[in-house]
PDB file of C-alpha atoms in Angstrom:
ATOM      1  CA  ALA A 288     -35.649 -92.464-107.769  1.00  0.00           C
ATOM      2  CA  ALA A 289     -37.198 -94.630-111.113  1.00  0.00           C
ATOM      3  CA  ALA A 290     -38.964 -96.656-108.409  1.00  0.00           C
ATOM      4  CA  ALA A 291     -40.109 -93.634-106.801  1.00  0.00           C
ATOM      5  CA  ALA A 292     -41.338 -92.266-109.528  1.00  0.00           C
ATOM      6  CA  ALA A 293     -43.045 -95.455-110.325  1.00  0.00           C
ATOM      7  CA  ALA A 294     -44.867 -95.510-107.041  1.00  0.00           C
ATOM      8  CA  ALA A 295     -45.664 -92.196-107.329  1.00  0.00           C
ATOM      9  CA  ALA A 296     -47.438 -92.454-110.617  1.00  0.00           C
ATOM     10  CA  ALA A 297     -49.242 -95.704-109.612  1.00  0.00           C
ATOM     11  CA  GLU A 298     -50.432 -93.367-106.219  1.00  0.00           C
ATOM     12  CA  VAL A 299     -51.995 -91.008-108.639  1.00  0.00           C
ATOM     13  CA  GLU A 300     -53.771 -93.485-110.160  1.00  0.00           C
ATOM     14  CA  LEU A 301     -55.758 -94.912-107.360  1.00  0.00           C
ATOM     15  CA  ASP A 302     -58.893 -92.878-106.963  1.00  0.00           C
ATOM     16  CA  LEU A 303     -59.390 -93.297-103.276  1.00  0.00           C
ATOM     17  CA  GLU A 304     -62.486 -92.138-100.883  1.00  0.00           C
ATOM     18  CA  PRO A 305     -61.406 -90.268 -97.832  1.00  0.00           C
ATOM     19  CA  TRP A 306     -61.485 -93.564 -95.412  1.00  0.00           C
ATOM     20  CA  GLN A 307     -59.643 -95.459 -97.875  1.00  0.00           C
ATOM     21  CA  GLU A 308     -57.223 -93.080 -97.619  1.00  0.00           C
ATOM     22  CA  GLU A 309     -57.314 -92.394 -93.838  1.00  0.00           C
ATOM     23  CA  ARG A 310     -56.723 -95.895 -93.226  1.00  0.00           C
ATOM     24  CA  LEU A 311     -53.738 -96.120 -95.868  1.00  0.00           C
ATOM     25  CA  LEU A 312     -52.025 -93.372 -93.701  1.00  0.00           C
ATOM     26  CA  VAL A 313     -52.781 -94.743 -90.340  1.00  0.00           C
ATOM     27  CA  ALA A 314     -51.260 -98.528 -91.263  1.00  0.00           C
ATOM     28  CA  ALA A 315     -48.494 -96.610 -92.856  1.00  0.00           C
ATOM     29  CA  ALA A 316     -47.762 -94.887 -89.989  1.00  0.00           C
ATOM     30  CA  GLY A 317     -47.118 -97.927 -88.369  1.00  0.00           C
ATOM     31  CA  SER A 318     -44.623-100.863 -88.406  1.00  0.00           C
ATOM     32  CA  LYS A 319     -43.944-101.813 -91.962  1.00  0.00           C
ATOM     33  CA  LYS A 320     -43.225-105.584 -90.714  1.00  0.00           C
ATOM     34  CA  LYS A 321     -46.821-105.321 -88.427  1.00  0.00           C
ATOM     35  CA  MET A 322     -48.615-104.206 -91.231  1.00  0.00           C
ATOM     36  CA  GLN A 323     -51.230-106.931 -92.812  1.00  0.00           C
ATOM     37  CA  VAL A 324     -51.189-105.857 -96.663  1.00  0.00           C
ATOM     38  CA  GLN A 325     -53.694-108.432 -97.473  1.00  0.00           C
ATOM     39  CA  ALA A 326     -56.290-107.765 -94.796  1.00  0.00           C
ATOM     40  CA  LEU A 327     -55.906-104.010 -95.335  1.00  0.00           C
ATOM     41  CA  ALA A 328     -56.165-104.773 -98.997  1.00  0.00           C
ATOM     42  CA  ALA A 329     -59.604-106.963 -98.462  1.00  0.00           C
ATOM     43  CA  ASP A 330     -60.475-104.122 -95.808  1.00  0.00           C
ATOM     44  CA  LEU A 331     -60.307-101.568 -98.699  1.00  0.00           C
ATOM     45  CA  GLY A 332     -61.300-103.158-101.547  1.00  0.00           C
ATOM     46  CA  LEU A 333     -58.226-102.499-103.376  1.00  0.00           C
ATOM     47  CA  ASP A 334     -55.663-105.218-104.415  1.00  0.00           C
ATOM     48  CA  ARG A 335     -52.967-105.753-102.780  1.00  0.00           C
ATOM     49  CA  SER A 336     -50.402-104.551-105.265  1.00  0.00           C
ATOM     50  CA  GLU A 337     -52.277-101.376-105.041  1.00  0.00           C
ATOM     51  CA  VAL A 338     -51.970-101.162-100.915  1.00  0.00           C
ATOM     52  CA  LEU A 339     -48.079-101.904-101.584  1.00  0.00           C
ATOM     53  CA  SER A 340     -47.909 -98.834-104.279  1.00  0.00           C
ATOM     54  CA  TRP A 341     -49.750 -96.859-102.134  1.00  0.00           C
ATOM     55  CA  VAL A 342     -47.496 -97.227 -99.432  1.00  0.00           C
ATOM     56  CA  ALA A 343     -44.361 -96.974-101.419  1.00  0.00           C
ATOM     57  CA  ALA A 344     -44.964 -93.516-102.539  1.00  0.00           C
ATOM     58  CA  PHE A 345     -45.991 -92.604 -99.042  1.00  0.00           C
ATOM     59  CA  ARG A 346     -42.547 -93.569 -97.572  1.00  0.00           C
ATOM     60  CA  ALA A 347     -40.978 -91.839-100.679  1.00  0.00           C
ATOM     61  CA  LYS A 348     -42.305 -88.604 -99.451  1.00  0.00           C
ATOM     62  CA  PRO A 349     -40.471 -86.076 -97.698  1.00  0.00           C
ATOM     63  CA  LYS A 350     -40.481 -86.723 -93.767  1.00  0.00           C
ATOM     64  CA  GLN A 351     -42.053 -83.444 -93.577  1.00  0.00           C
ATOM     65  CA  GLU A 352     -45.035 -84.027 -96.145  1.00  0.00           C
ATOM     66  CA  GLN A 353     -45.323 -87.502 -94.103  1.00  0.00           C
ATOM     67  CA  GLN A 354     -46.005 -85.514 -91.108  1.00  0.00           C
ATOM     68  CA  LYS A 355     -48.421 -82.796 -92.591  1.00  0.00           C
ATOM     69  CA  LEU A 356     -50.617 -85.860 -93.481  1.00  0.00           C
ATOM     70  CA  LEU A 357     -50.420 -87.658 -90.400  1.00  0.00           C
ATOM     71  CA  ALA A 358     -50.732 -84.917 -88.102  1.00  0.00           C
ATOM     72  CA  PRO A 359     -55.209 -85.097 -87.871  1.00  0.00           C
ATOM     73  CA  LEU A 360     -54.941 -88.817 -87.109  1.00  0.00           C
ATOM     74  CA  GLN A 361     -52.337 -88.786 -84.729  1.00  0.00           C
ATOM     75  CA  PRO A 362     -54.762 -89.799 -81.838  1.00  0.00           C
ATOM     76  CA  ILE A 363     -56.184 -92.744 -84.161  1.00  0.00           C
ATOM     77  CA  ILE A 364     -52.394 -93.636 -84.698  1.00  0.00           C
ATOM     78  CA  GLN A 365     -51.700 -93.555 -81.101  1.00  0.00           C
ATOM     79  CA  GLN A 366     -54.472 -95.798 -80.157  1.00  0.00           C
ATOM     80  CA  GLN A 367     -53.629 -98.279 -82.299  1.00  0.00           C
ATOM     81  CA  GLN A 368     -49.569 -98.439 -81.435  1.00  0.00           C
ATOM     82  CA  GLN A 369     -50.732 -98.991 -78.076  1.00  0.00           C
ATOM     83  CA  GLN A 370     -53.129-101.653 -78.883  1.00  0.00           C
ATOM     84  CA  GLN A 371     -49.996-103.346 -80.975  1.00  0.00           C
ATOM     85  CA  GLN A 372     -47.810-102.644 -77.467  1.00  0.00           C
ATOM     86  CA  VAL A 373     -49.850-105.385 -75.580  1.00  0.00           C
ATOM     87  CA  PRO A 374     -47.568-108.707 -75.914  1.00  0.00           C
ATOM     88  CA  ALA A 375     -50.199-111.876 -77.810  1.00  0.00           C
ATOM     89  CA  SER A 376     -49.597-113.792 -74.377  1.00  0.00           C
ATOM     90  CA  LYS A 377     -51.197-110.851 -72.067  1.00  0.00           C
ATOM     91  CA  GLN A 378     -54.196-110.566 -74.321  1.00  0.00           C
ATOM     92  CA  PRO A 379     -56.021-114.223 -73.839  1.00  0.00           C
ATOM     93  CA  GLN A 380     -55.838-113.433 -70.067  1.00  0.00           C
ATOM     94  CA  GLN A 381     -56.934-109.988 -70.486  1.00  0.00           C
ATOM     95  CA  GLN A 382     -59.989-111.371 -71.943  1.00  0.00           C
ATOM     96  CA  GLN A 383     -60.234-114.289 -69.945  1.00  0.00           C
ATOM     97  CA  GLN A 384     -60.254-111.840 -67.052  1.00  0.00           C
ATOM     98  CA  GLN A 385     -63.321-110.048 -68.400  1.00  0.00           C
ATOM     99  CA  ARG A 386     -65.227-112.731 -69.256  1.00  0.00           C
ATOM    100  CA  SER A 387     -64.451-114.152 -65.301  1.00  0.00           C
ATOM    101  CA  SER A 388     -65.753-110.572 -64.360  1.00  0.00           C
ATOM    102  CA  ASN A 389     -68.976-110.652 -66.608  1.00  0.00           C
ATOM    103  CA  ASP A 390     -69.808-114.098 -65.297  1.00  0.00           C
ATOM    104  CA  LEU A 391     -69.665-112.695 -61.649  1.00  0.00           C
ATOM    105  CA  TRP A 392     -71.581-109.891 -62.360  1.00  0.00           C
ATOM    106  CA  GLY A 393     -74.347-111.786 -64.717  1.00  0.00           C
ATOM    107  CA  ASP A 394     -75.399-113.533 -61.672  1.00  0.00           C
ATOM    108  CA  LEU A 395     -76.853-110.665 -59.818  1.00  0.00           C
TER     109      LEU A 395
END
């Protein structure tokens, strides 16, 4: 309980712009293991510890409150989840196929 209270206090201290909070919410909705905290922190202009504190505070909230915050972002979250489901081994093949198609059409 003390850790949750400390995390909640850390969240209150962050003065986030709406776009930063949206990015954090989308990231928090995803898998904890797949979240790239360092890259997210750099994108948001925050310290890694601030991102981790915010995520911990968010996850400490009741599920109903989490869902309420995430509801307006569901299309973005679903799109991100679909992109993450494409196996890494398939991505280079898809890119190669796109290049091949572009090369073919580029000659016309």
